[in-house]
PDB file of C-alpha atoms in Angstrom:
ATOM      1  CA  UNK A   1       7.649  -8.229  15.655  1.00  0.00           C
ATOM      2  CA  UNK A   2       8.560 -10.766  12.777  1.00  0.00           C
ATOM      3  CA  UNK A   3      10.054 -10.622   9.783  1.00  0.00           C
ATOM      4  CA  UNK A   4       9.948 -13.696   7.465  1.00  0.00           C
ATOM      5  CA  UNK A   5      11.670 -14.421   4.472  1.00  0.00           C
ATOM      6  CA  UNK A   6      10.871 -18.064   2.882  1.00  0.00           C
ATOM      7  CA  UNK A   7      11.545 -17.817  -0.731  1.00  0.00           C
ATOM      8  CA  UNK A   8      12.158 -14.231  -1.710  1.00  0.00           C
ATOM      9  CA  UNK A   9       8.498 -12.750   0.046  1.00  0.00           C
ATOM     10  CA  UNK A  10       8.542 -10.463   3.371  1.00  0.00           C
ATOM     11  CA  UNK A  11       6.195 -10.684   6.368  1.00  0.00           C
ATOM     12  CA  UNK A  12       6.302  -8.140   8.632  1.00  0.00           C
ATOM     13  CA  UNK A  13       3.494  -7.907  11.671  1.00  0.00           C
ATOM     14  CA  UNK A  14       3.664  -6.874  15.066  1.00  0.00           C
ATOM     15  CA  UNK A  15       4.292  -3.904  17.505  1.00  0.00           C
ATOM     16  CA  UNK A  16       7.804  -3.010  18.640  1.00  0.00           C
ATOM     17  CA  UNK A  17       7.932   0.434  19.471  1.00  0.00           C
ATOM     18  CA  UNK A  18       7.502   2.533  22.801  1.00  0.00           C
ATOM     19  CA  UNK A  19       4.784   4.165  22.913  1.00  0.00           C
ATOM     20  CA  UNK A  20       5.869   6.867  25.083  1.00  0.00           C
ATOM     21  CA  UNK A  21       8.333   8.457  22.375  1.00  0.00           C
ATOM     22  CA  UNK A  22       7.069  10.999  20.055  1.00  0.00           C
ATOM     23  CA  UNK A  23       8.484   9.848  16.670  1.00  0.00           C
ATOM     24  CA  UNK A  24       9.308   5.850  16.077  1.00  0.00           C
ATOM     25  CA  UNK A  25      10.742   4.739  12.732  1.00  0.00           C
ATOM     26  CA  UNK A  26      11.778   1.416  11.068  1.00  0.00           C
ATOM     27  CA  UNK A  27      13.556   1.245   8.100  1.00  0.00           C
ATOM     28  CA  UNK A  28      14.016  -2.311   6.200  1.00  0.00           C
ATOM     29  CA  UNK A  29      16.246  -1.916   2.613  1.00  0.00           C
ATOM     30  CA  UNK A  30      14.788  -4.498   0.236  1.00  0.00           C
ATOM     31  CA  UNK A  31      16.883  -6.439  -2.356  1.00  0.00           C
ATOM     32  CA  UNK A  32      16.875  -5.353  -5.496  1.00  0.00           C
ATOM     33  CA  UNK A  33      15.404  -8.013  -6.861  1.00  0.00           C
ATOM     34  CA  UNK A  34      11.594  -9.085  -7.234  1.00  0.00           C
ATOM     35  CA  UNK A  35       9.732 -10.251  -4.211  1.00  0.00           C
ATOM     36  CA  UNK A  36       7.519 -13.197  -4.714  1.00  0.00           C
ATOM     37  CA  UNK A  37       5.443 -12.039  -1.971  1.00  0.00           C
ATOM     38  CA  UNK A  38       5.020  -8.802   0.716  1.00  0.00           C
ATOM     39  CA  UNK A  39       2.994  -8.214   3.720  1.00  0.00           C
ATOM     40  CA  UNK A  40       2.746  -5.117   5.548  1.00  0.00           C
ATOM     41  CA  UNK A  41       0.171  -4.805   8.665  1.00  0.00           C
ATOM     42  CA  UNK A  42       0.809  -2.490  11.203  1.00  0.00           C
ATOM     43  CA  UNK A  43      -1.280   0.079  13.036  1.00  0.00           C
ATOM     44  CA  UNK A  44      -0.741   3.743  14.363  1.00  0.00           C
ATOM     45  CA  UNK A  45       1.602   4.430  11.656  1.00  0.00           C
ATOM     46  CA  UNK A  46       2.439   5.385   8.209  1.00  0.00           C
ATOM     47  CA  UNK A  47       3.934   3.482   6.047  1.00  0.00           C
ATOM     48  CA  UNK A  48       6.439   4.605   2.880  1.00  0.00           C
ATOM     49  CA  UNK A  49       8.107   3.104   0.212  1.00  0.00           C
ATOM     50  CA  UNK A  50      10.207   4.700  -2.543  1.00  0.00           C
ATOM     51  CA  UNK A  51      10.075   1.379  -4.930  1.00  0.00           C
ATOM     52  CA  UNK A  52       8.497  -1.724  -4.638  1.00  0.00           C
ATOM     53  CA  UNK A  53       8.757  -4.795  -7.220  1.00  0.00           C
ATOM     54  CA  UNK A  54       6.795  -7.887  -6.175  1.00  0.00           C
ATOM     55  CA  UNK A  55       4.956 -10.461  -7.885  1.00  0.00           C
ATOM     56  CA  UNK A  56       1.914 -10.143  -5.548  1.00  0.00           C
ATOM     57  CA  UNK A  57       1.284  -7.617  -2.164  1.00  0.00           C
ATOM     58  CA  UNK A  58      -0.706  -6.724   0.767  1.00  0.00           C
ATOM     59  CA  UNK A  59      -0.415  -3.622   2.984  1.00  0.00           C
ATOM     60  CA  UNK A  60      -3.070  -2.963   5.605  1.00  0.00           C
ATOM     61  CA  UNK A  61      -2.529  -0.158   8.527  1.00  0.00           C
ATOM     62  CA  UNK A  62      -4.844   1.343  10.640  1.00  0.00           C
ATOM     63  CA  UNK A  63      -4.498   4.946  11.555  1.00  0.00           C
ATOM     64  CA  UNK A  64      -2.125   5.843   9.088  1.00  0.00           C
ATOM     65  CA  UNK A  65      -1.386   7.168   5.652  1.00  0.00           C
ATOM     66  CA  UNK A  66       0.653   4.854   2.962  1.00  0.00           C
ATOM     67  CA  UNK A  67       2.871   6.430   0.002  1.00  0.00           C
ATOM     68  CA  UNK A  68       4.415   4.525  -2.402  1.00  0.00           C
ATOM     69  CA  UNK A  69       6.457   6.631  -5.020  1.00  0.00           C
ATOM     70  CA  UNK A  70       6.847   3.233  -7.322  1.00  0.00           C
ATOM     71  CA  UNK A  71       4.732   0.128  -7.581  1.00  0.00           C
ATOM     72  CA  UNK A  72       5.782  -2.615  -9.811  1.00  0.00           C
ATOM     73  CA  UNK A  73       3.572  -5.788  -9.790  1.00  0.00           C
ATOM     74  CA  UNK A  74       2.835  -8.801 -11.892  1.00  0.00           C
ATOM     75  CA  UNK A  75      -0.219  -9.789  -9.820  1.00  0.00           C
ATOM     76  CA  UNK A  76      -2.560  -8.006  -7.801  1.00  0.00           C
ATOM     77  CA  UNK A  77      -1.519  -5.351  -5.025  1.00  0.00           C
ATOM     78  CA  UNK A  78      -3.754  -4.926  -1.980  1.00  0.00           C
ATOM     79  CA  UNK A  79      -4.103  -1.908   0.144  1.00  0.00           C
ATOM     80  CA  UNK A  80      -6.069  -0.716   3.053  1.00  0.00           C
ATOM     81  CA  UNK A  81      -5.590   1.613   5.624  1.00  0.00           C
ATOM     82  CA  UNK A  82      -8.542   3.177   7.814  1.00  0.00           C
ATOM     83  CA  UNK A  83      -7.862   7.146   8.883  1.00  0.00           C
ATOM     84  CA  UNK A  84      -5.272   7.449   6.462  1.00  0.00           C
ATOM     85  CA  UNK A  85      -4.509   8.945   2.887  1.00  0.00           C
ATOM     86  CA  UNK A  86      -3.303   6.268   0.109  1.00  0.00           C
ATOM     87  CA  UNK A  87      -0.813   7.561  -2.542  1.00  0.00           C
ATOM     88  CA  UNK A  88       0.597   5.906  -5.640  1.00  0.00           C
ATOM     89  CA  UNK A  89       2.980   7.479  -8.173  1.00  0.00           C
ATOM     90  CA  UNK A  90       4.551   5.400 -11.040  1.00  0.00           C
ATOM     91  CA  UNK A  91       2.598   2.175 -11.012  1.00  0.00           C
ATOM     92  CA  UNK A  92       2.113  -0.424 -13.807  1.00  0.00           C
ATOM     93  CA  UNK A  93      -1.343  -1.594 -12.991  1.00  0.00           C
ATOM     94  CA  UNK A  94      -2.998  -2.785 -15.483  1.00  0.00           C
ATOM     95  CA  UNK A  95      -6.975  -1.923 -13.822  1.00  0.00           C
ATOM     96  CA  UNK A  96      -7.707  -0.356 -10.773  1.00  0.00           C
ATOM     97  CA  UNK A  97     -10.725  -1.278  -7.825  1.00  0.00           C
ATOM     98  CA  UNK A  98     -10.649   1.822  -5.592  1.00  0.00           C
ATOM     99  CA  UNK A  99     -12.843   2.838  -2.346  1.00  0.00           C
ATOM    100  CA  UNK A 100     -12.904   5.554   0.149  1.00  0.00           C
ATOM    101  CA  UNK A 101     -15.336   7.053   2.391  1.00  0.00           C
ATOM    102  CA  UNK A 102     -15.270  10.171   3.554  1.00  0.00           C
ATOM    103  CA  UNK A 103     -12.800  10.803   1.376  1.00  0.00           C
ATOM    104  CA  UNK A 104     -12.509  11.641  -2.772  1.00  0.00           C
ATOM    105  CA  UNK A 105     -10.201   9.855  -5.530  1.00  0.00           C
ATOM    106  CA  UNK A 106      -7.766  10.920  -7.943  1.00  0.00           C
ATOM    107  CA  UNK A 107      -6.775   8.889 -10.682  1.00  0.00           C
ATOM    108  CA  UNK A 108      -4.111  10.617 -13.261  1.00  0.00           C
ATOM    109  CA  UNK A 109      -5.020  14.480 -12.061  1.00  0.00           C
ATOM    110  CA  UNK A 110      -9.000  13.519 -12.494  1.00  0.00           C
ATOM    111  CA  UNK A 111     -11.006  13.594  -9.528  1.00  0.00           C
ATOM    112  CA  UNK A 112     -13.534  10.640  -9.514  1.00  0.00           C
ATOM    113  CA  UNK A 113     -16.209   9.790  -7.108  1.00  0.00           C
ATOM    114  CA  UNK A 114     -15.698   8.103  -3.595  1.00  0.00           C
ATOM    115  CA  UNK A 115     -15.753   4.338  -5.755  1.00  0.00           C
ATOM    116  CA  UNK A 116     -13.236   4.113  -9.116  1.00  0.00           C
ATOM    117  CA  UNK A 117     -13.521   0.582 -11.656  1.00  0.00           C
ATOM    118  CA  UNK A 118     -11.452   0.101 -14.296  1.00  0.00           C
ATOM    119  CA  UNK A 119     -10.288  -3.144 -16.153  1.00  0.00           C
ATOM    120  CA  UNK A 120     -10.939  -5.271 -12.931  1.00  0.00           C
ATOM    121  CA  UNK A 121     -10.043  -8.356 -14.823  1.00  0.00           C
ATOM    122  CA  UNK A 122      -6.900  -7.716 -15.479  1.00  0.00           C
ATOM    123  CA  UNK A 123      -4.058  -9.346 -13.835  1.00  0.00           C
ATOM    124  CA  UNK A 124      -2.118  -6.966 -11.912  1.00  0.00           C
ATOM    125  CA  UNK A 125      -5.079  -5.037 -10.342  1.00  0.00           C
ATOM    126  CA  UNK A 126      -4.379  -2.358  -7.559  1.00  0.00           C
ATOM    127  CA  UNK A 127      -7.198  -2.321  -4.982  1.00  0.00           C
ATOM    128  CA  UNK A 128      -7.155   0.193  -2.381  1.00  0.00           C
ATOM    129  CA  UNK A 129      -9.698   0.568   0.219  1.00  0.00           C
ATOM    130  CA  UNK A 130      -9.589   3.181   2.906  1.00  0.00           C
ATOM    131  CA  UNK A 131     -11.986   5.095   5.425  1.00  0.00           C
ATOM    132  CA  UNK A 132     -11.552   8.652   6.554  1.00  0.00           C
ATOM    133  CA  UNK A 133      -8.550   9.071   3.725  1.00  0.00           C
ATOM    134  CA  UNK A 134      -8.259  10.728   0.141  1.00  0.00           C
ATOM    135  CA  UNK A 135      -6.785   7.908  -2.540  1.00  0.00           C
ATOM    136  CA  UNK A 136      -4.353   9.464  -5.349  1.00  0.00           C
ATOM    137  CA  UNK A 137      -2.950   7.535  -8.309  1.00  0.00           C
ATOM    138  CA  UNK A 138      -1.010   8.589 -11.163  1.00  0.00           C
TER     139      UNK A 138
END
């Protein structure tokens, strides 16, 4: 596993759990302050996050969900995640570019179809792409 830290933005990649134990869990406390940058890719497991404030993100996971309960971003956010549900509470987002298949979208309480567009030019667009998951924003 790595961790980097140049200049206020967060890598994290890699495997460092046994596989032989039932339930694994990391925990990393963020500074307060803004990232400039954060990168999240893992697989066979689900990431949370009760606040996030960065500048500009990525999170991509493979068999597993992602929750966030607060998104704030000044650029765009990026997240994918294949066999897993996506959730979203508070976020500031500006547009939205949202996928699933075999799955169904809710933006706000309204369910949309498996595809969701809105204000794509915008700045600080949240994109969210996942396979075999349900995506829920509000």
């Amino acid at each position: 596993m790595t961790i980097d830290s140049p200049e206020r933005s967060i890598t994290i990649n890699g495997s460092i759990f046994n596989v032989k134990k039932l339930k694994q869990e990391l925990i990393i406390e963020m500074p307060k302050q803004e990232l400039k940058y954060l990168s999240i890719d893992t697989s066979n497991g689900n990431i949370s996050a009760d606040h996030l404030e960065v500048q500009k993100g990525k999170i991509d996971t493979s068999n597993g969900s992602i929750n966030i309960k607060n998104l704030v971003m000044k650029n765009e956010f990026e997240i994918d995640t294949s066999n897993g549900t996506v959730k979203v509470g508070k976020t500031n987002a500006a547009g939205y570019d949202l996928s699933t298949s075999n799955g169904h979208i809710t933006v706000e309480g309204k369910n949309k179809s498996d595809e969701f567009e809105k204000n794509t030019s915008a700045e600080n667009v949240l994109s969210i792409d996942t396979s075999n998951g349900n995506i829920y924003v509000n």
